[in-house]
XYZ file of N, CA and C in Angstrom:
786
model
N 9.305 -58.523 44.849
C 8.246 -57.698 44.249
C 6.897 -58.366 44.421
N 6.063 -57.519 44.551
C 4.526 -58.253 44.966
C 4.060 -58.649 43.515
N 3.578 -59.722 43.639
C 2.755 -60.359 42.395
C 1.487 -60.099 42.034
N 1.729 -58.365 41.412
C 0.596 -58.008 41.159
C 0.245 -57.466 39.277
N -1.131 -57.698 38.674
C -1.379 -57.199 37.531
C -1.430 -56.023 37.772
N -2.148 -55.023 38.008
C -2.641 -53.871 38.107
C -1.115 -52.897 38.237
N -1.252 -51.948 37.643
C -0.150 -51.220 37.913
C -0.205 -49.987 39.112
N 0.401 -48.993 39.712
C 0.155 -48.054 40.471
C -0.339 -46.958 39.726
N -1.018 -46.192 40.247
C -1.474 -44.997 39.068
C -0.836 -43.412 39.801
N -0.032 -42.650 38.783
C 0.704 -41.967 38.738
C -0.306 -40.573 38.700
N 0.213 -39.231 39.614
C -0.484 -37.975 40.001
C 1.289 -37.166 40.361
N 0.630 -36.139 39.004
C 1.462 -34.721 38.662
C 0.672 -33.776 39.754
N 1.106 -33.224 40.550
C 0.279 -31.942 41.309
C 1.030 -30.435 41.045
N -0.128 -29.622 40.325
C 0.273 -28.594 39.941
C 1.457 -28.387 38.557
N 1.042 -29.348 38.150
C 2.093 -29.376 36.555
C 2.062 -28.245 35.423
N 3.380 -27.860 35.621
C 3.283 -26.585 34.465
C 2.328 -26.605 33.065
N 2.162 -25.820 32.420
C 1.158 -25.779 31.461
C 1.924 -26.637 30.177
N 3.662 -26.635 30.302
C 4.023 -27.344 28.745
C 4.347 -28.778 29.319
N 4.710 -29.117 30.230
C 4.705 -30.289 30.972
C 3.544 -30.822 31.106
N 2.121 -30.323 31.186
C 1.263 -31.012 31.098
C 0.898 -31.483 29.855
N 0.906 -30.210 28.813
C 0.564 -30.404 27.685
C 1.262 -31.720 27.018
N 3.183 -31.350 27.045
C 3.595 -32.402 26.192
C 4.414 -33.784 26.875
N 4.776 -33.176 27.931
C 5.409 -34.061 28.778
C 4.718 -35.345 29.139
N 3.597 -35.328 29.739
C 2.259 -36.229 30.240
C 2.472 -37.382 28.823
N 2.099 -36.447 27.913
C 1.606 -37.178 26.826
C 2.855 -38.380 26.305
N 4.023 -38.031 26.577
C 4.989 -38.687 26.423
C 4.807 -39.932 27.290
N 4.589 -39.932 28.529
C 4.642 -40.920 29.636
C 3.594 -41.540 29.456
N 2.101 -40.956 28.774
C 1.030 -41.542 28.787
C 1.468 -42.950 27.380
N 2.098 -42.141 26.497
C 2.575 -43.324 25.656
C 3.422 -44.197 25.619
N 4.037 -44.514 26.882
C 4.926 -45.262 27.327
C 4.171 -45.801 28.547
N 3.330 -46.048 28.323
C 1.852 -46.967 28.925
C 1.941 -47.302 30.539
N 1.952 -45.845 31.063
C 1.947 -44.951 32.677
C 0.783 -44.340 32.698
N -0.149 -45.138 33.868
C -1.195 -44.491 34.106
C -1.266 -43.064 34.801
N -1.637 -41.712 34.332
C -1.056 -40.928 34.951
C -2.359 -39.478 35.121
N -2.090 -38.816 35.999
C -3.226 -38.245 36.713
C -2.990 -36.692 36.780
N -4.089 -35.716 36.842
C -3.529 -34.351 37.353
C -4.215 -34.140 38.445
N -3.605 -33.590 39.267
C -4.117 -32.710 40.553
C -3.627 -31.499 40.522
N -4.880 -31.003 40.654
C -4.568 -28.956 40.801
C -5.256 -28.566 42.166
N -4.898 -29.190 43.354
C -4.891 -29.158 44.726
C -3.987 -30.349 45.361
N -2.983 -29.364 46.131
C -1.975 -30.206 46.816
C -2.793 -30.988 47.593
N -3.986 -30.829 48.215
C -4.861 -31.293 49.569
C -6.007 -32.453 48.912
N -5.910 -32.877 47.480
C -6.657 -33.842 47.103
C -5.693 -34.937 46.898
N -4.698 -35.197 47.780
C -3.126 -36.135 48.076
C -3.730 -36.920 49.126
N -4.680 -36.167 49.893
C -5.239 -36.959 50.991
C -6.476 -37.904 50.638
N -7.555 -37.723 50.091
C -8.363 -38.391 49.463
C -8.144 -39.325 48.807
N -6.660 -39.117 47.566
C -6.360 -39.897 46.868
C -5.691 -41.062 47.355
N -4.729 -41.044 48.672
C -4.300 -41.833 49.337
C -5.027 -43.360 49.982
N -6.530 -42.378 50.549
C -7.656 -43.017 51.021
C -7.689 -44.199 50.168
N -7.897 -43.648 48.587
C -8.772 -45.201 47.416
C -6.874 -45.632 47.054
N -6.338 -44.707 46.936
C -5.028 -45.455 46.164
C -3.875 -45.673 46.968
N -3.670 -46.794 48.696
C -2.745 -46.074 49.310
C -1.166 -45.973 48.683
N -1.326 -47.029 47.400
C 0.441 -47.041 46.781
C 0.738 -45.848 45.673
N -0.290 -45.236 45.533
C -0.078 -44.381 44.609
C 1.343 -43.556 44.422
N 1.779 -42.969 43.622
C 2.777 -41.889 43.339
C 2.527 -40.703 42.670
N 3.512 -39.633 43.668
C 2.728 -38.650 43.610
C 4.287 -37.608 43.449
N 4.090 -36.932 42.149
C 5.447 -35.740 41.917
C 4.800 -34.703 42.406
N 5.504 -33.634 43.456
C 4.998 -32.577 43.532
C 6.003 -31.275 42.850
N 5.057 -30.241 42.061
C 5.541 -28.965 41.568
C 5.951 -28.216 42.398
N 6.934 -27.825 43.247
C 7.047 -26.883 44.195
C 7.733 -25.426 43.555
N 7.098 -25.203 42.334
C 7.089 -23.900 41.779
C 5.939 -23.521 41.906
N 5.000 -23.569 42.645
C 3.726 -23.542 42.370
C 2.726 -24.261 43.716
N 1.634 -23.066 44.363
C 0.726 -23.262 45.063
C 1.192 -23.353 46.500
N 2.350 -23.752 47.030
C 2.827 -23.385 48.421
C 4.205 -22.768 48.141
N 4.854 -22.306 49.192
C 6.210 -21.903 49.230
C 7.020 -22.966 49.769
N 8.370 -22.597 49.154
C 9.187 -23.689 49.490
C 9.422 -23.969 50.918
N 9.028 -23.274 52.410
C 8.980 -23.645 53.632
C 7.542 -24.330 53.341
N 6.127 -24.172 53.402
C 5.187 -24.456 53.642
C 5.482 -26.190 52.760
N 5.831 -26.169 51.292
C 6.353 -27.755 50.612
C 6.738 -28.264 51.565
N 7.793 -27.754 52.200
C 8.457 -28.844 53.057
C 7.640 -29.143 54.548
N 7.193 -28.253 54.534
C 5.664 -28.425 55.617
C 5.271 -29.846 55.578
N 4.641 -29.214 54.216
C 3.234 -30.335 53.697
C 4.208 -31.638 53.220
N 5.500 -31.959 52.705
C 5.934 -32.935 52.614
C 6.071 -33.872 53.816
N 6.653 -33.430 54.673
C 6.831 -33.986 56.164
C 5.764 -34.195 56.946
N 4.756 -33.776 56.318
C 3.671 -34.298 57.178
C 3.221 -35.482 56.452
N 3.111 -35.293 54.827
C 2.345 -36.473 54.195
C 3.671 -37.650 54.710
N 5.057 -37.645 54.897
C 5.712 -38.220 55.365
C 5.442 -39.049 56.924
N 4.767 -38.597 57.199
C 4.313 -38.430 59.072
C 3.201 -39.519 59.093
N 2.342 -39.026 58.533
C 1.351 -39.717 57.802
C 0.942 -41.352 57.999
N 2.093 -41.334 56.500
C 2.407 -42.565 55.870
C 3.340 -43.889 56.788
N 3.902 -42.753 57.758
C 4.750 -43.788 58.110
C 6.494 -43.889 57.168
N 6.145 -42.972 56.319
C 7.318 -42.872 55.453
C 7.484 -43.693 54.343
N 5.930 -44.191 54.107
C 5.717 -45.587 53.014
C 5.418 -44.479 52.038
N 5.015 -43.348 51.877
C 4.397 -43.077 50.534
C 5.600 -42.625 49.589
N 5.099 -42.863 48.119
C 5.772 -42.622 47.091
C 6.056 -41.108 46.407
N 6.951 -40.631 46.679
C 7.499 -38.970 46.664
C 8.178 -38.663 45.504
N 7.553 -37.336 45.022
C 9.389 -37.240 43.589
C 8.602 -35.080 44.306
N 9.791 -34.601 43.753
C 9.403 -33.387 43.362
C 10.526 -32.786 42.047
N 9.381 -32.067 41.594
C 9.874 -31.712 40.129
C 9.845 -29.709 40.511
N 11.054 -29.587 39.766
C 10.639 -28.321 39.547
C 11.356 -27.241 38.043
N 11.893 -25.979 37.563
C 12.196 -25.806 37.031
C 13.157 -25.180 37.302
N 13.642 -24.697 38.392
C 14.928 -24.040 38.964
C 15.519 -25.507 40.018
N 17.223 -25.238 39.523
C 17.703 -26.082 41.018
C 18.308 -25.389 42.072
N 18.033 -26.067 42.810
C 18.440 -25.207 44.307
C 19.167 -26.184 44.711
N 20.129 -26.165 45.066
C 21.382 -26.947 45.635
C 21.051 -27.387 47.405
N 20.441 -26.761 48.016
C 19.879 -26.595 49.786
C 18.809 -27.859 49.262
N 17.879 -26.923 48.692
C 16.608 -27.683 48.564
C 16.872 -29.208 48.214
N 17.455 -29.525 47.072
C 17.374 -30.718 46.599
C 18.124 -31.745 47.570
N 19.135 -31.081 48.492
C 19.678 -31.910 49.536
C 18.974 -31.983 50.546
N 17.834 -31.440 50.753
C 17.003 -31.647 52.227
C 15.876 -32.715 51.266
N 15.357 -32.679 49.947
C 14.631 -33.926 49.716
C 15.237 -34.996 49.417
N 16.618 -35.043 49.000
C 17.143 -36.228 48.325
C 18.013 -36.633 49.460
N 18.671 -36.040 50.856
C 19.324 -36.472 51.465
C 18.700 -36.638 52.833
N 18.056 -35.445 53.514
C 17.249 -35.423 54.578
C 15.869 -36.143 54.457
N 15.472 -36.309 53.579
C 13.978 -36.865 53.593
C 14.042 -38.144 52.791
N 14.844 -38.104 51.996
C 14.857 -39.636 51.063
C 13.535 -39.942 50.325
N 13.655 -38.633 49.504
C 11.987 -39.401 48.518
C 12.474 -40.545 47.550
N 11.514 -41.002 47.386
C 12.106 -42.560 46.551
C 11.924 -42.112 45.533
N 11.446 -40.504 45.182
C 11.073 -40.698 43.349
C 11.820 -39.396 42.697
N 12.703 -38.849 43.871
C 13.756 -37.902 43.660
C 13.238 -36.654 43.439
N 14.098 -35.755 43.134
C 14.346 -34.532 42.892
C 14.621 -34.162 40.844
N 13.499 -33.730 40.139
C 13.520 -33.789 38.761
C 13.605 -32.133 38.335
N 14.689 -31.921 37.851
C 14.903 -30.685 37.299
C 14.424 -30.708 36.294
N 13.238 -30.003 35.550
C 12.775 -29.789 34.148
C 13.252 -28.810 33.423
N 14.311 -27.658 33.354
C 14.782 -27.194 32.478
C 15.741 -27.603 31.641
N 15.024 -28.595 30.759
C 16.358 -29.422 29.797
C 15.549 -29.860 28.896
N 15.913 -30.751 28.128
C 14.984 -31.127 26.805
C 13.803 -32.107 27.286
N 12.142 -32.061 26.445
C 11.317 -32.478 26.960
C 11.764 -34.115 26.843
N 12.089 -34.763 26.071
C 13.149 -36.072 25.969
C 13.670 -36.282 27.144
N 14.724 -36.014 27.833
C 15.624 -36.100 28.781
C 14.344 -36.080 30.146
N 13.783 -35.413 30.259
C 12.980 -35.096 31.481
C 12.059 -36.623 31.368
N 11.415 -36.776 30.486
C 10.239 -38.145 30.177
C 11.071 -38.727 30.728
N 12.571 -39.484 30.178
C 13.604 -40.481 30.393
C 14.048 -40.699 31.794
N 14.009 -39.658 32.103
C 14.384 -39.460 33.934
C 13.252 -40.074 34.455
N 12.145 -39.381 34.323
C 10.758 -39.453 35.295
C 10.426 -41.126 34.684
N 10.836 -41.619 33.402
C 10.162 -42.883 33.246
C 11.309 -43.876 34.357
N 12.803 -43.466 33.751
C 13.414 -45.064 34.518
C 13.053 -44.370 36.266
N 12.807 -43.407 36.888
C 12.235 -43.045 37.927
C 10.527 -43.889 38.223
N 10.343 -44.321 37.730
C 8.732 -44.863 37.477
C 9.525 -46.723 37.441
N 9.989 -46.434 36.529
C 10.358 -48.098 36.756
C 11.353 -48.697 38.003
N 12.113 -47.628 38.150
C 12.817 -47.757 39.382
C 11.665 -48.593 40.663
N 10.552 -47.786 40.561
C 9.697 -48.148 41.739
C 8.167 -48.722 41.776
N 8.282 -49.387 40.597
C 7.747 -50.774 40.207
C 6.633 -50.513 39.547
N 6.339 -49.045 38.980
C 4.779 -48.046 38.811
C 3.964 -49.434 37.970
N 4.709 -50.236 36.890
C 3.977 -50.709 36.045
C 3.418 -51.817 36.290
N 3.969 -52.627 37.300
C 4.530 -54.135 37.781
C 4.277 -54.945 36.572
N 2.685 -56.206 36.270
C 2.584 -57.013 35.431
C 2.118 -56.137 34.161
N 1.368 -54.894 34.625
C 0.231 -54.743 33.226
C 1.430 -53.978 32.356
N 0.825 -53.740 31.220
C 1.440 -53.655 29.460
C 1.095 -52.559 29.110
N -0.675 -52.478 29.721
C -1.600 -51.569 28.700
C -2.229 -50.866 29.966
N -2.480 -49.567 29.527
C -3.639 -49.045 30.827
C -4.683 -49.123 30.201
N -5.989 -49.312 30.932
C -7.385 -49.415 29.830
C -8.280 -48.765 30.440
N -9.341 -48.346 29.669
C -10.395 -47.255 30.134
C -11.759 -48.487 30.284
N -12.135 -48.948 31.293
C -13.081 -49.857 31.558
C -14.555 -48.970 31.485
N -15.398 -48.587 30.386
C -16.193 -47.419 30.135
C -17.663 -48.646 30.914
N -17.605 -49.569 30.725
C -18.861 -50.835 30.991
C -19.937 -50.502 29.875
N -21.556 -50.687 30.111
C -22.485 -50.696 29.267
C -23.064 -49.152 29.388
N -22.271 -48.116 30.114
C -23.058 -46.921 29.763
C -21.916 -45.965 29.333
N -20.822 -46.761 28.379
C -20.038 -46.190 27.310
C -20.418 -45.471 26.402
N -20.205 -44.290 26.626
C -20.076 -43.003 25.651
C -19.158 -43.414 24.078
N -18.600 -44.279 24.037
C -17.459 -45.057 23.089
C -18.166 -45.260 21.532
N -18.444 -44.237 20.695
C -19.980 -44.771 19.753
C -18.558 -45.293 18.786
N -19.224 -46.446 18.232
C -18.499 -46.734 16.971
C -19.545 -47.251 15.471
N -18.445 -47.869 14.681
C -19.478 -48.869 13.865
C -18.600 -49.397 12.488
N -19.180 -50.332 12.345
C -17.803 -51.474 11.552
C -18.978 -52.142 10.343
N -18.193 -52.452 9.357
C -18.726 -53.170 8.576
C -18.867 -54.532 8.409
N -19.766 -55.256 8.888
C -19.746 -56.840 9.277
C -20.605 -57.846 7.993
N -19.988 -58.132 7.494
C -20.877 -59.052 6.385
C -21.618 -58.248 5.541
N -21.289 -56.773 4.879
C -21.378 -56.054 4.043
C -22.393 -55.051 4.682
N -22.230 -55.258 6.055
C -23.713 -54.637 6.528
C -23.013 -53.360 7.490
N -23.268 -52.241 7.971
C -23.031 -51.574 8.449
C -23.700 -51.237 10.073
N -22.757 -51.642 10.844
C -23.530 -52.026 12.165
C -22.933 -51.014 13.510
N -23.675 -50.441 13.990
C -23.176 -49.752 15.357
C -22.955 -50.619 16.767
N -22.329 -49.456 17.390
C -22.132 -50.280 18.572
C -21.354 -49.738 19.709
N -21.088 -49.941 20.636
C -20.342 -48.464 21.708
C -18.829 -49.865 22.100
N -17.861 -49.168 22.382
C -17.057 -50.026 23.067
C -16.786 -49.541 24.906
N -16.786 -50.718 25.124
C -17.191 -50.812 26.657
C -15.534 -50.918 27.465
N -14.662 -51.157 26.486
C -13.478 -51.122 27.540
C -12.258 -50.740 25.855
N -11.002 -50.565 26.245
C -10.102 -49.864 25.509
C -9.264 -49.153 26.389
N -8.041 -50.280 25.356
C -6.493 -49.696 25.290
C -5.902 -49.492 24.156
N -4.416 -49.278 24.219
C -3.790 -49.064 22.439
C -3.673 -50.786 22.166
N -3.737 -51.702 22.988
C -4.148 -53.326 22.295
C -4.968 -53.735 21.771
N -6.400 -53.268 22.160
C -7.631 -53.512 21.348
C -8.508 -53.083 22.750
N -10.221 -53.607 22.130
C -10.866 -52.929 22.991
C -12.202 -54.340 23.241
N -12.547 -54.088 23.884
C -14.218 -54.643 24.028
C -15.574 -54.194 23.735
N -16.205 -54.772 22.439
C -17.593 -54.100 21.924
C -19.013 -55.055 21.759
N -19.847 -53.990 22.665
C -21.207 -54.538 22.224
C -21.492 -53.919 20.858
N -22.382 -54.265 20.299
C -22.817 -54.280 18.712
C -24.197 -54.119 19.496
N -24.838 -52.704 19.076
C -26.672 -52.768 18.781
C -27.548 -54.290 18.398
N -27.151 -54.785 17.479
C -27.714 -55.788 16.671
C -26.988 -57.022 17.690
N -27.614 -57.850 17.813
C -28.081 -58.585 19.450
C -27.508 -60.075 18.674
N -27.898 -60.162 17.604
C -27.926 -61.941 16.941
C -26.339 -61.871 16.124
N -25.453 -60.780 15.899
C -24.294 -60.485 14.911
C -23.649 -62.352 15.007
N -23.172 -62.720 14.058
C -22.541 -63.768 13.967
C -20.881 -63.711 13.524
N -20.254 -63.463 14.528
C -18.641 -62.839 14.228
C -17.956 -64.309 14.538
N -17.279 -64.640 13.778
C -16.557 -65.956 13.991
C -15.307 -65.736 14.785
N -14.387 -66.431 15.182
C -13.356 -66.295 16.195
C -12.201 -66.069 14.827
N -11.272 -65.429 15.468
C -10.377 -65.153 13.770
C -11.044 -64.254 12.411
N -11.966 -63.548 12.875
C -12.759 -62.675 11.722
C -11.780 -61.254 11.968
N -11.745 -60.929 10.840
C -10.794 -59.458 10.501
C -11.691 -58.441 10.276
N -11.630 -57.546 11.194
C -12.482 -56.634 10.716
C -11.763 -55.293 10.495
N -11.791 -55.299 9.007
C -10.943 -54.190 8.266
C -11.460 -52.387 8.782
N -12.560 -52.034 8.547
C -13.079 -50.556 8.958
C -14.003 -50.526 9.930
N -13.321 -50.485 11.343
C -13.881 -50.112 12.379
C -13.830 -48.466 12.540
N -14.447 -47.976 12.603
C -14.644 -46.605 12.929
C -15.057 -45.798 14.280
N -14.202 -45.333 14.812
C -14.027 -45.072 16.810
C -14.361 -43.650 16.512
N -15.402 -43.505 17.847
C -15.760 -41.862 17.894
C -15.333 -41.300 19.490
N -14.273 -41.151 19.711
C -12.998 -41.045 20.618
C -13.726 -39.357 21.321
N -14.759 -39.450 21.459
C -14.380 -37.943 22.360
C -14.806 -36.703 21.109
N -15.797 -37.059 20.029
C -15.371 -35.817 19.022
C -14.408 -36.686 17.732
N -13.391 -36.924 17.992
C -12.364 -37.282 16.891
C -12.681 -38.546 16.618
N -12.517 -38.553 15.242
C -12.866 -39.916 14.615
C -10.923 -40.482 14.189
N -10.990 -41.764 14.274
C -10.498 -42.620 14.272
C -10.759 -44.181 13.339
N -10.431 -44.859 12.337
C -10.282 -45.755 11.876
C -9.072 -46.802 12.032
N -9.594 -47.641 12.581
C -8.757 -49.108 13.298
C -9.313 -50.101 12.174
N -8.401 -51.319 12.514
C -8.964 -52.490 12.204
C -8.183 -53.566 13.424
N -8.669 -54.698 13.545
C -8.059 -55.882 14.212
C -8.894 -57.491 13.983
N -8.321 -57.741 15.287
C -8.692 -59.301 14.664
C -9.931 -59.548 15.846
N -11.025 -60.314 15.558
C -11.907 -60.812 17.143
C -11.133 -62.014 17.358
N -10.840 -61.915 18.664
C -10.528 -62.967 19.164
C -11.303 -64.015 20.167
N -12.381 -63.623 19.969
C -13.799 -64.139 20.428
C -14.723 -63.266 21.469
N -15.890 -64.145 22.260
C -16.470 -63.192 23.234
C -16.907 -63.848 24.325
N -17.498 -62.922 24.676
C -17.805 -63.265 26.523
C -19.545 -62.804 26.617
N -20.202 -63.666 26.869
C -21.767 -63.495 27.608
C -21.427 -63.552 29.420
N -21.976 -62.510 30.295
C -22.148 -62.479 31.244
C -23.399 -63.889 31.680
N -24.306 -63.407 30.334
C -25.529 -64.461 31.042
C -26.640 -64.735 29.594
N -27.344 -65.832 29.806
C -27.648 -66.059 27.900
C -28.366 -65.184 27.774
N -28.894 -63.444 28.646
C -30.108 -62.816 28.256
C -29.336 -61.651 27.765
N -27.953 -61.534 28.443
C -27.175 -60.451 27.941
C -26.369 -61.042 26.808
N -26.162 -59.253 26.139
C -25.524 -59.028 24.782
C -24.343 -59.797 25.310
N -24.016 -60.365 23.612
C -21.877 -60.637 23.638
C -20.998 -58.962 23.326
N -19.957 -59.989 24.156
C -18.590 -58.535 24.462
C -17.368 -59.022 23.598
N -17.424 -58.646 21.984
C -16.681 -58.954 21.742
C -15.331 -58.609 21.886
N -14.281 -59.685 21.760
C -12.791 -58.967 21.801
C -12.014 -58.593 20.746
N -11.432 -57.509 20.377
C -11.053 -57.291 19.259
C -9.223 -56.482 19.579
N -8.340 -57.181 18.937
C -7.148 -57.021 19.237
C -6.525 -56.398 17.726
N -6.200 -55.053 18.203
C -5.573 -54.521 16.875
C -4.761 -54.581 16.164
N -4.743 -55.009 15.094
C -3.481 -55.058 14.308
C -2.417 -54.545 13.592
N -1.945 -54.868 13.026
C -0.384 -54.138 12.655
C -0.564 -52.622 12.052
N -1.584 -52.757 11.268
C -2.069 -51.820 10.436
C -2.322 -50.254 11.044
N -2.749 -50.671 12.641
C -2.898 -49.439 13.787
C -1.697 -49.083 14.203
N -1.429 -48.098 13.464
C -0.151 -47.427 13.958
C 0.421 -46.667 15.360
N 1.381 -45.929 15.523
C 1.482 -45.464 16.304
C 0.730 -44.168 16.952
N 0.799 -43.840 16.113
C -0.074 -42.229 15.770
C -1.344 -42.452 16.243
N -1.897 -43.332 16.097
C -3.182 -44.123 16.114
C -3.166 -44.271 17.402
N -2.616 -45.034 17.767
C -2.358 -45.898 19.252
C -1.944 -44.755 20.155
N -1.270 -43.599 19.703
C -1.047 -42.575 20.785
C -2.393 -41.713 21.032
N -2.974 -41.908 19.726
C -4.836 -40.960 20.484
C -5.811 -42.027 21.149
N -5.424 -42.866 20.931
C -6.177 -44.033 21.882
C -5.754 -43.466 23.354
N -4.133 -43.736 23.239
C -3.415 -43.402 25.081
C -4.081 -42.404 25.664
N -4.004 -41.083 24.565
C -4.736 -40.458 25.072
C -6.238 -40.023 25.500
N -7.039 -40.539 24.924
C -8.699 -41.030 24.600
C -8.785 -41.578 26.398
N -7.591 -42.592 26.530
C -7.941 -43.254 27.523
C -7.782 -42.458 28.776
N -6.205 -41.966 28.872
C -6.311 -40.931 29.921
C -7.019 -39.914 30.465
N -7.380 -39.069 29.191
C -8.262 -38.459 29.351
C -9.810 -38.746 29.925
N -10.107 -40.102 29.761
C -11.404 -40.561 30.271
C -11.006 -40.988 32.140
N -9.680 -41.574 31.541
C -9.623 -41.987 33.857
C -9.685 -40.750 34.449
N -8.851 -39.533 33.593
C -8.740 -38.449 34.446
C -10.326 -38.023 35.089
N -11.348 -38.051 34.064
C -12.628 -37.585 34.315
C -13.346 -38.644 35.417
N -12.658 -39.693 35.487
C -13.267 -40.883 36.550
C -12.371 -40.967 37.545
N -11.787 -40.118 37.648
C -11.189 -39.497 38.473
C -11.469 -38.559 39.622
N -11.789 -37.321 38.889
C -12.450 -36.797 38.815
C -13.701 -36.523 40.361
N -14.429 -37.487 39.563
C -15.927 -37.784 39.808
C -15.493 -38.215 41.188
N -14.274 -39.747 41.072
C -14.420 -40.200 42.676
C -13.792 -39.363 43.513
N -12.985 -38.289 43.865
C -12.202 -37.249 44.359
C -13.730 -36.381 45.036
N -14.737 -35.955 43.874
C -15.920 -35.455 44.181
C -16.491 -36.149 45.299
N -16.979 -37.717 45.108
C -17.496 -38.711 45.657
C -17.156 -38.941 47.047
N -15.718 -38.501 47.718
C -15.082 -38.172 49.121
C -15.292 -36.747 49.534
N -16.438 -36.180 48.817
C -16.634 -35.057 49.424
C -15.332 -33.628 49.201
N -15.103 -34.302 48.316
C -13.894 -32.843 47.596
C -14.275 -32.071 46.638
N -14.402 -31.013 46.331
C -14.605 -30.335 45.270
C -13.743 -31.203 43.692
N -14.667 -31.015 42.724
C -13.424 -31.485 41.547
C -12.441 -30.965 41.478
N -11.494 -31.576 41.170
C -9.816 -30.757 40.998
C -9.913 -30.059 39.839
C-alpha cells in the first residue's frame, strides 16, 4: 500500500434523490470524502486534478444501458484499466452485472440498492475499504483558509470574542479570533464555542491545544480539539457542514477546467 495521508475522494454520478439525501450522509459519517456529479462527462475533468479518484456510476439514469457500457469501456480505454469503477443501480439484471463484474472487472463492483439503507452504506463502505479510499487520514476537513465564511465566537476570560474558523473536521477545527493580542494558554477549555455552520448554529466546546503564527505580523491559528461533550449528532452536522463546503469547492474547480457547474 502506498504511504500516503490524504485519502482518495469519492464521486456518486447521477445518485437517486433518497440515496443522495440519506445514503451519502451515512458514508459522509463514516469519514468518506464524498462528491456528486450530475454529468457523466465531468469524470473527465475530474480525472485530470484527481487521477485515483473513485467513481460509482447510476446506470438508471442519464445514458442507456448500451451507451453505460459505451462510456464505461472507454473511461476503461482511457485509463489503461487503472481507474476506480463500482456501478450502482436499483434493478438487478443478471446479463448486466456479469458483463461488469466478470467481463470488465470493476474493482468497486456491481451495488444493488433495493434493500435496506443500512445494508447498502455496509456494502459500498467495506467496498471503499476494500480499495484503500481512506488510506492514513481519520478525518476529512474543510481547509476554508483566511477568507472563511466559518463566523463563530467563544467566551474567553469572561469576554465575548469573535472569530471565523479557517479549517474543520468532526476532531476539532482551526481559529483566528478578531482580537489580535487573545492570550489562550495551551490546555485552556473552552466551554461555549458557538459555530455558524452555513445558517445553523451549533455549540461545541474543546480543548486548545496550542497555535501556529505563519509570521510575527500574522494573526495566531489556534488549535482546538473537541471534546467528549461534542456528541455525535453534533459531529454528524459538522460531516456534513464539511461536505457540503468541498462539494461547493468542488464545484468551482470543475468550473475552473472550463466545465459548466455540475
Amino acid at each position: 500500500m502506498e504511504n500516503r495521508i490524504e485519502g482518495k475522494k469519492v464521486f456518486f454520478v447521477y445518485p437517486h434523490s433518497v440515496f443522495q439525501e440519506n445514503l451519502i450522509q451515512r458514508l459522509v459519517d463514516l469519514e468518506f470524502e464524498m462528491y456528486i456529479l450530475k454529468d457523466h462527462e465531468d469524470i473527465y475533468p475530474v480525472l485530470e486534478l484527481y487521477p485515483d479518484a473513485v467513481f460509482f456510476l447510476n446506470i438508471d439514469k442519464g445514458l442507456s444501458r448500451n451507451e453505460w457500457e459505451a462510456f464505461v469501456r472507454s473511461l476503461l480505454g482511457l485509463s489503461n484499466g487503472t481507474i476506480s469503477l463500482g456501478i450502482f443501480s436499483y434493478e438487478f439484471d443478471r446479463d448486466v452485472a456479469e458483463l461488469y463484474l466478470m467481463e470488465l472487472a470493476l474493482p468497486c463492483g456491481y451495488i444493488q440498492l433495493k434493500q435496506k439503507l443500512d445494508d447498502a452504506a455496509n456494502i459500498i463502505s467495506k467496498t471503499l475499504i476494500a480499495n484503500e479510499v481512506k488510506s492514513r487520514r481519520k478525518y476529512v476537513r474543510y481547509q476554508a483558509g483566511e477568507g472563511s465564511t466559518l463566523k463563530l465566537n467563544a467566551s474567553i476570560h469572561g469576554k465575548l470574542c469573535d472569530g471565523i474558523g479557517v479549517d474543520i473536521s468532526s476532531a476539532g477545527m482551526a481559529i483566528i479570533f478578531n482580537e489580535q493580542d487573545l492570550n489562550i494558554k495551551k490546555n485552556s477549555l473552552l466551554t461555549d464555542l458557538q459555530l455558524n455552520l452555513s445558517g445553523r448554529r451549533l455549540r461545541v466546546s474543546g480543548v486548545i491545544l496550542g497555535f501556529r503564527q505563519e509570521s510575527e505580523s500574522s494573526r495566531r491559528i489556534f488549535i482546538l480539539l473537541f471534546d467528549q461533550k461534542v456528541g455525535s449528532e453534533a459531529r454528524s452536522v459538522i460531516r456534513n457542514y464539511v461536505h457540503q463546503q468541498l462539494q461547493q469547492v468542488m464545484i468551482k474547480a470543475l468550473a475552473n477546467k472550463g466545465k459548466e457547474p455540475v
